[in-house]
mmCIF file of C-alpha atoms in Angstrom:
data_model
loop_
_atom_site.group_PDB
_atom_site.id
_atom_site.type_symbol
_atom_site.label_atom_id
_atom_site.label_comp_id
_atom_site.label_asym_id
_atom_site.label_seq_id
_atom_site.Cartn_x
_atom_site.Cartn_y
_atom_site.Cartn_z
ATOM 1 C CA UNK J 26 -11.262 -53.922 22.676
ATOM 2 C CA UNK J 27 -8.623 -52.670 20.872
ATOM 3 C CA UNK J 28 -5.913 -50.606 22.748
ATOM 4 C CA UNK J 29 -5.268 -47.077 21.388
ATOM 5 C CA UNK J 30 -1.867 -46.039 20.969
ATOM 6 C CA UNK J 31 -0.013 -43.092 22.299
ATOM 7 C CA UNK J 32 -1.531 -39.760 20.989
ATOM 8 C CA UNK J 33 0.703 -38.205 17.864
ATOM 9 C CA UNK J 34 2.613 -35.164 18.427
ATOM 10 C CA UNK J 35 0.918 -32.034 16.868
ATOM 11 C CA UNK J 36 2.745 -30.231 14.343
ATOM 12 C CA UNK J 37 2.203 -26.420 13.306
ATOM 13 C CA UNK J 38 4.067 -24.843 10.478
ATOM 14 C CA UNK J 39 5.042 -20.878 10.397
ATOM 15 C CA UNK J 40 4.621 -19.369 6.729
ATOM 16 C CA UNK J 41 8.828 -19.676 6.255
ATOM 17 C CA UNK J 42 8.642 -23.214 7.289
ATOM 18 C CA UNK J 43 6.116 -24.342 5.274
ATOM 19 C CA UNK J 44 7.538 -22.337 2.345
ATOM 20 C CA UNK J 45 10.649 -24.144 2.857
ATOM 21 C CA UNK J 46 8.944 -27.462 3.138
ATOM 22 C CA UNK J 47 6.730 -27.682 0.001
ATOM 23 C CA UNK J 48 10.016 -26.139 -1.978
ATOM 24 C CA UNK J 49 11.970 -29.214 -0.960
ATOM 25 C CA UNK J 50 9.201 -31.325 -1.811
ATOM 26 C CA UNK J 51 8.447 -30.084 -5.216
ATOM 27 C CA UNK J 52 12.005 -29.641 -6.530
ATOM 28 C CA UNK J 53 13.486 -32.391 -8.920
ATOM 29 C CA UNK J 54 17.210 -31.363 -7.087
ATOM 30 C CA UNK J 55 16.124 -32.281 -3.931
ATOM 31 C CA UNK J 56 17.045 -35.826 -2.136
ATOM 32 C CA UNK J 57 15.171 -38.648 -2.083
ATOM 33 C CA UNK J 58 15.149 -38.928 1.328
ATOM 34 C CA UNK J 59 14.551 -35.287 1.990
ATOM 35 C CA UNK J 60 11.204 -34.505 -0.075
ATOM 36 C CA UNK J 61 9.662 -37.381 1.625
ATOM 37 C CA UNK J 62 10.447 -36.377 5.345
ATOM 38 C CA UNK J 63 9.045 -32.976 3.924
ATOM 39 C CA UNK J 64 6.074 -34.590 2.287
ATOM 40 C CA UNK J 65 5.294 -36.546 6.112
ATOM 41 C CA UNK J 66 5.859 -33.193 8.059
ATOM 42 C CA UNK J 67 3.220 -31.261 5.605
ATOM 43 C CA UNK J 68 0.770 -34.430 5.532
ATOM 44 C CA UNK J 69 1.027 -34.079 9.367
ATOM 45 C CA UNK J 70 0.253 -30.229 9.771
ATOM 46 C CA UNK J 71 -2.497 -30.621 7.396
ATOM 47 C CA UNK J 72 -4.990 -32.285 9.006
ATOM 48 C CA UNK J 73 -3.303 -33.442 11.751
ATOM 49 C CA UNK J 74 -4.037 -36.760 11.300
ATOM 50 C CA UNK J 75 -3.048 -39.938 13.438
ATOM 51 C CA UNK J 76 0.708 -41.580 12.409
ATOM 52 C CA UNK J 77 -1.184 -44.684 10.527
ATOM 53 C CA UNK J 78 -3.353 -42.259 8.674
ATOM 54 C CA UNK J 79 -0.225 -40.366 7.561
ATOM 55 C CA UNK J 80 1.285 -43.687 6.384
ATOM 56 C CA UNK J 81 -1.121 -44.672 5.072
ATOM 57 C CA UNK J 82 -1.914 -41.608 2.583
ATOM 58 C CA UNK J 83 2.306 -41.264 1.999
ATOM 59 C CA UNK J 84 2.986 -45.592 1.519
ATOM 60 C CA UNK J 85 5.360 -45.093 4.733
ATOM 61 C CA UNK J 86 6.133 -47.178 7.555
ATOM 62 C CA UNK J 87 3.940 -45.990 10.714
ATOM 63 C CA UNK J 88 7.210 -46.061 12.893
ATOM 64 C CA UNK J 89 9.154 -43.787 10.060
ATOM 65 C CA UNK J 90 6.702 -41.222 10.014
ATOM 66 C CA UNK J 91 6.317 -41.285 13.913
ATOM 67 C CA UNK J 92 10.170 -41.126 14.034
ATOM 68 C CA UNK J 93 10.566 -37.668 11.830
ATOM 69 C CA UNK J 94 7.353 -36.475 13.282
ATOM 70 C CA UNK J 95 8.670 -36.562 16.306
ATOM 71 C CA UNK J 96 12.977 -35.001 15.361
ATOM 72 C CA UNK J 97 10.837 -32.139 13.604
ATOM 73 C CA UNK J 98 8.933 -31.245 16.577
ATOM 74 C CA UNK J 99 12.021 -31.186 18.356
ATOM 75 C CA UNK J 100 14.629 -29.011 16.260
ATOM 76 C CA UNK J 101 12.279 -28.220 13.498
ATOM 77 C CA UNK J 102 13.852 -27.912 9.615
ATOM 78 C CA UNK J 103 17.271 -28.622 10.265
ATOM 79 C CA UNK J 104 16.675 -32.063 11.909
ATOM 80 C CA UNK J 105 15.323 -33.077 8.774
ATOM 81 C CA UNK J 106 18.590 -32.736 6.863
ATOM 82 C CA UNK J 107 21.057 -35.308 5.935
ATOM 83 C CA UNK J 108 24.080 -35.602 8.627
ATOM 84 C CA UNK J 109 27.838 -35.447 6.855
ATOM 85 C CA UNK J 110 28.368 -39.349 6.502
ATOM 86 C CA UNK J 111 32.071 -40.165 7.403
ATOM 87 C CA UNK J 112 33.152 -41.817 4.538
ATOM 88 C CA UNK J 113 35.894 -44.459 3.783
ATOM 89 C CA UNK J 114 38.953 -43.581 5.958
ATOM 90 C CA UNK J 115 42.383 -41.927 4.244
ATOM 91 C CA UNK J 116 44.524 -45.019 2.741
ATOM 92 C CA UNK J 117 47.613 -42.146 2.683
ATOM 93 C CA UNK J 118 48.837 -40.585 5.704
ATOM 94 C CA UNK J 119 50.061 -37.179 5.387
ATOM 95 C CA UNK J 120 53.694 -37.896 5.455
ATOM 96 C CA UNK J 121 53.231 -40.134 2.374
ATOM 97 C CA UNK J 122 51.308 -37.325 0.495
ATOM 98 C CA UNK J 123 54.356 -34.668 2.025
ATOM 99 C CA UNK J 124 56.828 -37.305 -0.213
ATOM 100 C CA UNK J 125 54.703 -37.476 -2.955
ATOM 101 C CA UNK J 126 54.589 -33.492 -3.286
ATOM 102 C CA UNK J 127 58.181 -32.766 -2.865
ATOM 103 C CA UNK J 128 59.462 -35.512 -5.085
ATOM 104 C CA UNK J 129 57.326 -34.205 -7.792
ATOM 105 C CA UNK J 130 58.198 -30.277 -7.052
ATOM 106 C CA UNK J 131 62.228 -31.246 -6.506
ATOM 107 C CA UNK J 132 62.867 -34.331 -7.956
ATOM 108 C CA UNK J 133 62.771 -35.814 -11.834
ATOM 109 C CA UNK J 134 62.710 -39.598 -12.744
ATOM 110 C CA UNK J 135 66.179 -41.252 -14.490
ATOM 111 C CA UNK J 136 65.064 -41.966 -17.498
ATOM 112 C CA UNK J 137 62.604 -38.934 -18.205
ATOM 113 C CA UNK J 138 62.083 -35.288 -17.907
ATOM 114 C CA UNK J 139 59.460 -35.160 -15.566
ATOM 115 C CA UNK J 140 57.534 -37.612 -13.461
ATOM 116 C CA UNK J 141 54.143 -39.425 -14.808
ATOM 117 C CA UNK J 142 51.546 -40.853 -12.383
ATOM 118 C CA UNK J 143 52.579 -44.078 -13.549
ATOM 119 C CA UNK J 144 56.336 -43.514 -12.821
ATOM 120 C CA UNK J 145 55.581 -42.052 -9.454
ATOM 121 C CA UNK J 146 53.661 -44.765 -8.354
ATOM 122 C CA UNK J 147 56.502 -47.094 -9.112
ATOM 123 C CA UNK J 148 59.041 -44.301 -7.569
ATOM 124 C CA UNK J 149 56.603 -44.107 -3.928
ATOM 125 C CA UNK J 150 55.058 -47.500 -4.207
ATOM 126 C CA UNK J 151 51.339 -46.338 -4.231
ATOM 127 C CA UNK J 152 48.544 -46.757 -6.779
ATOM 128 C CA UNK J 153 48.399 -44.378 -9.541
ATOM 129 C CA UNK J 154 44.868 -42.856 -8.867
ATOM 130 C CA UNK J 155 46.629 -41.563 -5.481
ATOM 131 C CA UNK J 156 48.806 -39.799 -7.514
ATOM 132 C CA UNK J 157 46.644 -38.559 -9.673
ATOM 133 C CA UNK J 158 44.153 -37.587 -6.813
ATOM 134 C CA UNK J 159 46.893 -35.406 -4.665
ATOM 135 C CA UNK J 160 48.328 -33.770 -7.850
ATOM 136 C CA UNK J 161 44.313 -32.837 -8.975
ATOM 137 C CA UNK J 162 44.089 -31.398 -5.320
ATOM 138 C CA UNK J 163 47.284 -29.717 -5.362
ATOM 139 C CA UNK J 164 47.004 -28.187 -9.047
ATOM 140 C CA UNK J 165 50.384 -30.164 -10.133
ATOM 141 C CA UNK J 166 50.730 -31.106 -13.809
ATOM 142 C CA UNK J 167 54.425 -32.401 -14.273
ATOM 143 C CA UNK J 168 53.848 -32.520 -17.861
ATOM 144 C CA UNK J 169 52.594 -29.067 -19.083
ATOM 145 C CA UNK J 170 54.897 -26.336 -19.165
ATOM 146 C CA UNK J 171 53.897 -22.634 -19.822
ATOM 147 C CA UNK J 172 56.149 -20.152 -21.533
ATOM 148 C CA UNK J 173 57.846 -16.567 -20.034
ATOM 149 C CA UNK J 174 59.946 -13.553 -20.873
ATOM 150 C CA UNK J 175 61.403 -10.921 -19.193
ATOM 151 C CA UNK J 176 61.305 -7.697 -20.997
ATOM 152 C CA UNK J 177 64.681 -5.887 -20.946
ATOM 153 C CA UNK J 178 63.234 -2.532 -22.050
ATOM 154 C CA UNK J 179 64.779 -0.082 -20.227
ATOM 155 C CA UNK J 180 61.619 1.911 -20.715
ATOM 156 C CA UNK J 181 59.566 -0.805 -19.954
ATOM 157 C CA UNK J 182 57.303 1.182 -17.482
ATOM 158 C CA UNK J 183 57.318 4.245 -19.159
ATOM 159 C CA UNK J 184 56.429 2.178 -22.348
ATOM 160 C CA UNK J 185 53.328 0.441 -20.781
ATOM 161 C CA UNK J 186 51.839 3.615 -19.115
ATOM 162 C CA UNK J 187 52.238 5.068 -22.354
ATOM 163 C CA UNK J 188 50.152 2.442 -23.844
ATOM 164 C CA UNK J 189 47.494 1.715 -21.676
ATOM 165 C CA UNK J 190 46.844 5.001 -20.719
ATOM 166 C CA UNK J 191 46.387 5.482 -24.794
ATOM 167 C CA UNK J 192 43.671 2.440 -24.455
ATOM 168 C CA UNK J 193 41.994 3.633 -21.564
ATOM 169 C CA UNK J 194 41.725 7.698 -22.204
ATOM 170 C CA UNK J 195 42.362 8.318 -25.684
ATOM 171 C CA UNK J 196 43.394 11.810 -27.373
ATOM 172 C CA UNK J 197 40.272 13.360 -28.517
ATOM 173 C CA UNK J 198 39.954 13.715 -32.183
ATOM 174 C CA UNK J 199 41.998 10.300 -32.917
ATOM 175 C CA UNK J 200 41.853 6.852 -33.866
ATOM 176 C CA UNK J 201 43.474 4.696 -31.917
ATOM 177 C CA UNK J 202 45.126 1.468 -33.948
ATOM 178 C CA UNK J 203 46.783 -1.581 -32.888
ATOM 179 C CA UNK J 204 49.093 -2.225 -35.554
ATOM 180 C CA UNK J 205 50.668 -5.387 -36.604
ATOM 181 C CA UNK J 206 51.368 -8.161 -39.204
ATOM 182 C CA UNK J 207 51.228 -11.885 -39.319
ATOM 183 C CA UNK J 208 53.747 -13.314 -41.273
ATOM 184 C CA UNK J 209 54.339 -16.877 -43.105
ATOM 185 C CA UNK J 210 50.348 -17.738 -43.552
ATOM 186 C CA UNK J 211 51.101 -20.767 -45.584
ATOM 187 C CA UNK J 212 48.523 -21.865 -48.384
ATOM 188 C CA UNK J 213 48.194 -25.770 -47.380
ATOM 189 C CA UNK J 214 46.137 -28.183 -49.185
ATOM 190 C CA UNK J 215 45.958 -31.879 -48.696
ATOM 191 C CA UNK J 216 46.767 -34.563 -50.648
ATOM 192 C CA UNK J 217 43.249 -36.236 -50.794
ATOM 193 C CA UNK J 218 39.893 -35.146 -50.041
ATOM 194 C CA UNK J 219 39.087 -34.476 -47.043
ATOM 195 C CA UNK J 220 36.289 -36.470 -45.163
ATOM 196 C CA UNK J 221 33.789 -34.959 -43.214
ATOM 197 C CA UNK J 222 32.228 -34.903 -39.476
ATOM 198 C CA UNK J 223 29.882 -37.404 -39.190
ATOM 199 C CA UNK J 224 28.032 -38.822 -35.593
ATOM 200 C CA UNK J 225 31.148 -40.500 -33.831
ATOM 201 C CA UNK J 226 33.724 -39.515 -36.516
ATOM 202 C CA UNK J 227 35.447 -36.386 -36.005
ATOM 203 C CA UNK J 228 36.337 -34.519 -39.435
ATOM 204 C CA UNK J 229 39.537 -36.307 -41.232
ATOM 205 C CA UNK J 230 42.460 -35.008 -43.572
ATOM 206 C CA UNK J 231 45.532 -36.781 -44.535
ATOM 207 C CA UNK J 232 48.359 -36.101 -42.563
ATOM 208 C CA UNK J 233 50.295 -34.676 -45.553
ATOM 209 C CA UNK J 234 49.519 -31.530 -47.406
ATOM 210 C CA UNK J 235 50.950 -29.059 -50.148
ATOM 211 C CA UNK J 236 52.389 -25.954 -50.020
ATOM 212 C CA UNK J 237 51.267 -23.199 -52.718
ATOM 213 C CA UNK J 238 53.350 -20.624 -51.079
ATOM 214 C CA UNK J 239 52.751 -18.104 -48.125
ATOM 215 C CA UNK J 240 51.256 -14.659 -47.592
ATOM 216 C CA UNK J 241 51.873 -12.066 -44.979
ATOM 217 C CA UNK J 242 48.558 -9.988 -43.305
ATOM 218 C CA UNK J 243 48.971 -7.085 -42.194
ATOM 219 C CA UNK J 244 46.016 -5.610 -39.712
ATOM 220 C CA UNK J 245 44.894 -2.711 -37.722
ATOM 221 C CA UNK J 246 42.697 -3.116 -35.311
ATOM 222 C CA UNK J 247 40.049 -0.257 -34.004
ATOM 223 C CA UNK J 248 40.236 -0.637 -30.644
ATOM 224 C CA UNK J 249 37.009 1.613 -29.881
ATOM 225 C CA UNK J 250 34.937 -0.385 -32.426
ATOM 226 C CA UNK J 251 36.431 -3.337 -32.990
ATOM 227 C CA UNK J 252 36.667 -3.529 -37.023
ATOM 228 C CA UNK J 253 40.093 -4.127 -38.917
ATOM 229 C CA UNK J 254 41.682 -2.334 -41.688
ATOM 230 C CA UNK J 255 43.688 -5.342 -43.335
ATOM 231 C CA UNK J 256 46.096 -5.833 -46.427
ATOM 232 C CA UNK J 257 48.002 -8.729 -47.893
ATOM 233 C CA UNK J 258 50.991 -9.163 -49.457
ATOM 234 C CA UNK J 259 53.089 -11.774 -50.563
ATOM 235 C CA UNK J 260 56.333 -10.315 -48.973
ATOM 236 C CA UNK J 261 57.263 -8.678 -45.544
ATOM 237 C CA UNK J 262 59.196 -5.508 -46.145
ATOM 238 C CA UNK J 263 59.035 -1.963 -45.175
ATOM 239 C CA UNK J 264 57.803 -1.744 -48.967
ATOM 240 C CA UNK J 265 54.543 -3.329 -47.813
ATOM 241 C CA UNK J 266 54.341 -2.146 -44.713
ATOM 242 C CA UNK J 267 54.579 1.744 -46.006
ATOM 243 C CA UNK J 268 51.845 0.350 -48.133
ATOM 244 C CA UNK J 269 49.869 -0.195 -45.590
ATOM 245 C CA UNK J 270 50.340 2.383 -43.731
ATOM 246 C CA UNK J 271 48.773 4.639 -47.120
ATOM 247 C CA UNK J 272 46.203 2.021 -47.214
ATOM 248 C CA UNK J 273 45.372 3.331 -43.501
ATOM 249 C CA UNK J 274 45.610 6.923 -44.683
ATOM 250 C CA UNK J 275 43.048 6.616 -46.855
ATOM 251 C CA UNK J 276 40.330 5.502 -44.961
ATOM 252 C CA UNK J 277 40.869 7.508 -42.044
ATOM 253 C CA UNK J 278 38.799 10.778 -42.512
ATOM 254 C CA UNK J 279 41.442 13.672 -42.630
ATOM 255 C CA UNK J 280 40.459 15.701 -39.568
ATOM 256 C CA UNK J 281 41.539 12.762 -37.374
ATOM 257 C CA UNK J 282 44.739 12.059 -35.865
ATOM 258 C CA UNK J 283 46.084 8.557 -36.075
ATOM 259 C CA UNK J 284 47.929 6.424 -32.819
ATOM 260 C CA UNK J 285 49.550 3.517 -33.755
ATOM 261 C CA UNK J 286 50.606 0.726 -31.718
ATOM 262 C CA UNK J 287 53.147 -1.464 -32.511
ATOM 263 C CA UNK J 288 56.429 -3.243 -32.092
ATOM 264 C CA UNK J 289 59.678 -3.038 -32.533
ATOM 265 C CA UNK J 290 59.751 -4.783 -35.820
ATOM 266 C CA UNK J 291 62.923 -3.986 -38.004
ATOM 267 C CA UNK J 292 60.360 -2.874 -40.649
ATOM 268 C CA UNK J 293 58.632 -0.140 -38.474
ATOM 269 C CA UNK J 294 61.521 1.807 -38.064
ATOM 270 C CA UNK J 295 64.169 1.792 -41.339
ATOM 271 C CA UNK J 296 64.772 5.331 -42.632
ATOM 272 C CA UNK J 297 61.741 4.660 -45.896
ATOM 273 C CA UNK J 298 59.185 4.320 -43.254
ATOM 274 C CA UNK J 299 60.397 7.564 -40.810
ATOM 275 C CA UNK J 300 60.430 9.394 -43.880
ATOM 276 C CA UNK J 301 56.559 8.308 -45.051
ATOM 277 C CA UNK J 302 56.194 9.323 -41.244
ATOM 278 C CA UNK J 303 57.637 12.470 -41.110
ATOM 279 C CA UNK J 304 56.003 13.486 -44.625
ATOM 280 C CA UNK J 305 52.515 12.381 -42.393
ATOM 281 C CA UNK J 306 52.553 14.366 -38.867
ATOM 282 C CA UNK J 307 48.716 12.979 -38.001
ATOM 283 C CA UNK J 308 50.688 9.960 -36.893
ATOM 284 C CA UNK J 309 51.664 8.882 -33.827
ATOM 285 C CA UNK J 310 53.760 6.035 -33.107
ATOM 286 C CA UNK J 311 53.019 4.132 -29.885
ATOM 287 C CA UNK J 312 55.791 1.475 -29.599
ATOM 288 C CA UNK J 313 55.409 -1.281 -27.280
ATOM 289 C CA UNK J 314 58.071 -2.819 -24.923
ATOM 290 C CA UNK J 315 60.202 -5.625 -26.094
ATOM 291 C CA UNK J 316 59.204 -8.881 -25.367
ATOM 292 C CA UNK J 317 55.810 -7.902 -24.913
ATOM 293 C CA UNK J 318 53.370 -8.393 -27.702
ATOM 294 C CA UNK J 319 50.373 -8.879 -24.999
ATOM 295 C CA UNK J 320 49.913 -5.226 -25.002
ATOM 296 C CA UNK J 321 49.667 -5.425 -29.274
ATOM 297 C CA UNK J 322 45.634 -5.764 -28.740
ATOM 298 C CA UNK J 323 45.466 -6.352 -32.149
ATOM 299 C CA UNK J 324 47.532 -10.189 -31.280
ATOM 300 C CA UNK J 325 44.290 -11.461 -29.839
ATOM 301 C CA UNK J 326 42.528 -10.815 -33.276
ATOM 302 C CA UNK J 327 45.236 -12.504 -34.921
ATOM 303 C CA UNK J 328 44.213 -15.692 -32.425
ATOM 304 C CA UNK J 329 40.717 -15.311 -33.779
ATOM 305 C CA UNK J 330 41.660 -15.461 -37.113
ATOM 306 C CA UNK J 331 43.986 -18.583 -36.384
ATOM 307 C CA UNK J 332 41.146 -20.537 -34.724
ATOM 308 C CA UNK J 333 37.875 -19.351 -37.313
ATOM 309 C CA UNK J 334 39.927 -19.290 -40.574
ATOM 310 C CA UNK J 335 42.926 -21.082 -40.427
ATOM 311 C CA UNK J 336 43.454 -24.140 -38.488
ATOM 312 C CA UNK J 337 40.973 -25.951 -40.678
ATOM 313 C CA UNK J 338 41.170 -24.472 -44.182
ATOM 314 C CA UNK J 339 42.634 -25.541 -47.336
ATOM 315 C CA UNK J 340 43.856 -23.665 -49.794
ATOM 316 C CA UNK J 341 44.611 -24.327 -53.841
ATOM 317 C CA UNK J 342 46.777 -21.405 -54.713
ATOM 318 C CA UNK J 343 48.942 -18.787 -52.909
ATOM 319 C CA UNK J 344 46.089 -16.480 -52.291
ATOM 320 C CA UNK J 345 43.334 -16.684 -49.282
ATOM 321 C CA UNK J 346 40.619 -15.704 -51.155
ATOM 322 C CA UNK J 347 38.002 -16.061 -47.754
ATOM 323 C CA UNK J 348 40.351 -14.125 -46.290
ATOM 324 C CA UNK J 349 40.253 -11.597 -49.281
ATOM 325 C CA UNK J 350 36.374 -11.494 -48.893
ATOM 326 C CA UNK J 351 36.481 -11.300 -44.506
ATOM 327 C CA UNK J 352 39.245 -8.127 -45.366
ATOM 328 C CA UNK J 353 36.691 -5.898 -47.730
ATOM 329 C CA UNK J 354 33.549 -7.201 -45.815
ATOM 330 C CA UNK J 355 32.023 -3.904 -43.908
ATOM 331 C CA UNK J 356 32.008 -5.095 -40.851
ATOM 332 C CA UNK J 357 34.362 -7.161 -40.274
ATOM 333 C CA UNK J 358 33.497 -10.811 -40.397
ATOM 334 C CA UNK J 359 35.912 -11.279 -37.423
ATOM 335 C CA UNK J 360 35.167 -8.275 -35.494
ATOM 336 C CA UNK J 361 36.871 -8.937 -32.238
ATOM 337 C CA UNK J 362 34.483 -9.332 -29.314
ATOM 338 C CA UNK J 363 31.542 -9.603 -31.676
ATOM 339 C CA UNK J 364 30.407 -12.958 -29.811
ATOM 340 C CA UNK J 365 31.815 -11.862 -25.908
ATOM 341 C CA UNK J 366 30.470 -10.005 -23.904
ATOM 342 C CA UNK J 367 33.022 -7.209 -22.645
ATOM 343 C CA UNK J 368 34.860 -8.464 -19.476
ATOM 344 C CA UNK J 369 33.719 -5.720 -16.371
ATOM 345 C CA UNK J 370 37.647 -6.863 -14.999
ATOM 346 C CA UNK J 371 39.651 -4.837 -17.797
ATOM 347 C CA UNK J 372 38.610 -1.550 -17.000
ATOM 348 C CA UNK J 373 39.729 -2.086 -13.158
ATOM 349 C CA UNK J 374 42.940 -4.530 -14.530
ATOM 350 C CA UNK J 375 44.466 -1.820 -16.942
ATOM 351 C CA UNK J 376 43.575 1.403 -14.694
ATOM 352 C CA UNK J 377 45.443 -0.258 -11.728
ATOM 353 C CA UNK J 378 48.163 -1.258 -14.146
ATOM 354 C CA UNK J 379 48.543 2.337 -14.810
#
């Protein structure tokens, strides 16, 4: 007569537990080895069937589905989680990775400007994906460098109040403009045709081009709605710019007042454009610190215009005629922020600025 074996432990799910087991049994993200210690632990409470019969149903080993039968009954969910494995044991010590961080920060190889993970290797006789590893975990990059200026405005705070308090509370009555030009657009074609993007193949263009001349752009940008008023010209003079500055008169309705900000550009300020200003009291000037075209909000839209229209085009003749078309299009076909949704941070960023 066959002996029976030792009677299997009962197991009884609460409503969270079971909610918690079926959910790591169904999901795709799950482990391996988790959904089927959940899969034993529901078979069990279902019926409460005997170890084999649970084994049998599942394709399990009798003693594994005894064994997590058993840890759940004693610490429930958490026992059936994976434990932190200890992994392969540090082949650096920390003084090694205190040399490796100061040589970079303080130090520069003999025969370059700045170290490589090569050179340092050589330099601290360790393998290159060491160096690479520390210098990913310590957010080094020996060979990017960022750009910096200090303004030397004397007004620099007044100057920046003045302006952001103008972005975030405007004057009622008034349209706010960020004023500005990009100068020395050049009209580049290439010398062949130009092949394009296929599967594996990025798109290709001969590495020399022509020149048909440049053209200078200058914008205004709405900051309430984000549409430009925009003019081109073949020259950059206070000619052009007082130009401009009609072209904005005209298509700003007459009972507003105009705020313009803008730099310090020689051409904003000889004595042709104070008079046009003076003849013109709805405008305001706004000028923004040296050295600090971040505040020119209307320098982001010339990025956009860089990176949609630019970087890739060709162009036969001195003119930009897609440009021409973008310019008269109602709105504008590179309306800044049309494809963004508005960061929640600016608001808070500028107002504590101010």
């Amino acid at each position: 007569m066959a002996t029976r074996g030792p009677r299997p432990t009962d197991v009884v799910l609460t409503e969270t537990e079971r909610a918690e087991l079926e959910g790591w049994a169904r999901r795709r993200t799950t482990a391996a080895g988790l959904a089927a210690r959940s899969r034993i632990i529901l078979a069990a409470a279902a019926d409460g069937g005997s170890n084999t019969e649970v084994a049998q149903r599942l394709g399990l080993n009798r003693g594994t589905v005894r064994r997590w039968r058993d840890r759940f009954v004693e610490d429930r969910c958490d026992e059936l989680l994976d434990e932190p494995r200890p992994g392969r044991p540090r082949t650096i010590d920390d003084d090694k990775i205190k040399d490796l961080i100061t040589s970079t920060l303080e130090t520069t190889p003999k025969n370059a400007t700045h170290w490589s993970t090569r050179s340092m290797a050589e330099h601290l006789d360790i393998s290159q994906s060491t160096v690479s590893r520390v210098w990913r975990a310590f957010g080094l990059a020996p060979h990017k460098q960022d750009s910096w200026k200090l303004s030397k405005e004397p007004l620099f705070t007044e100057k920046v109040r003045d302006v952001v308090g103008l972005y975030m509370n405007p004057p009622e009555r008034a349209l706010v403009l960020c004023v500005d030009e990009k100068t020395q657009i050049q009209a580049l074609d290439r010398t062949q045709p130009i092949f394009p993007m296929l599967p594996t193949t990025p798109q290709r263009a001969s590495h020399d081009y022509v020149r048909n001349g440049t053209s200078s752009l200058y914008a205004a940008l709405d900051i309430a709605s984000g549409k430009v008023i925009g003019s081109l010209h073949s020259r950059h003079r206070a000619q052009e710019f007082i130009a401009f500055l009609r072209k904005i008169d005209a298509q700003v309705p007459d009972d507003l007042d105009v705020h313009l900000v803008m730099d310090n550009a020689s051409t904003h300020k000889t004595p042709a454009v104070k008079r046009w200003l003076l003849a013109h009291p709805r405008f305001v000037i706004h000028f923004t610190p040296t050295s600090s075209s971040w505040m020119n909000l209307v320098e982001r839209w010339f990025a956009e215009l860089t990176t949609k229209k630019l970087q890739h085009s060709t162009h036969t003749s001195e003119r930009h005629p897609s440009m021409d078309r973008d310019l008269e299009r109602q709105p504008q076909a590179l309306r800044l922020g049309q494809d963004r949704r508005p960061d929640p941070r600016l608001h808070r960023t500028l107002l504590h600025q101010n």
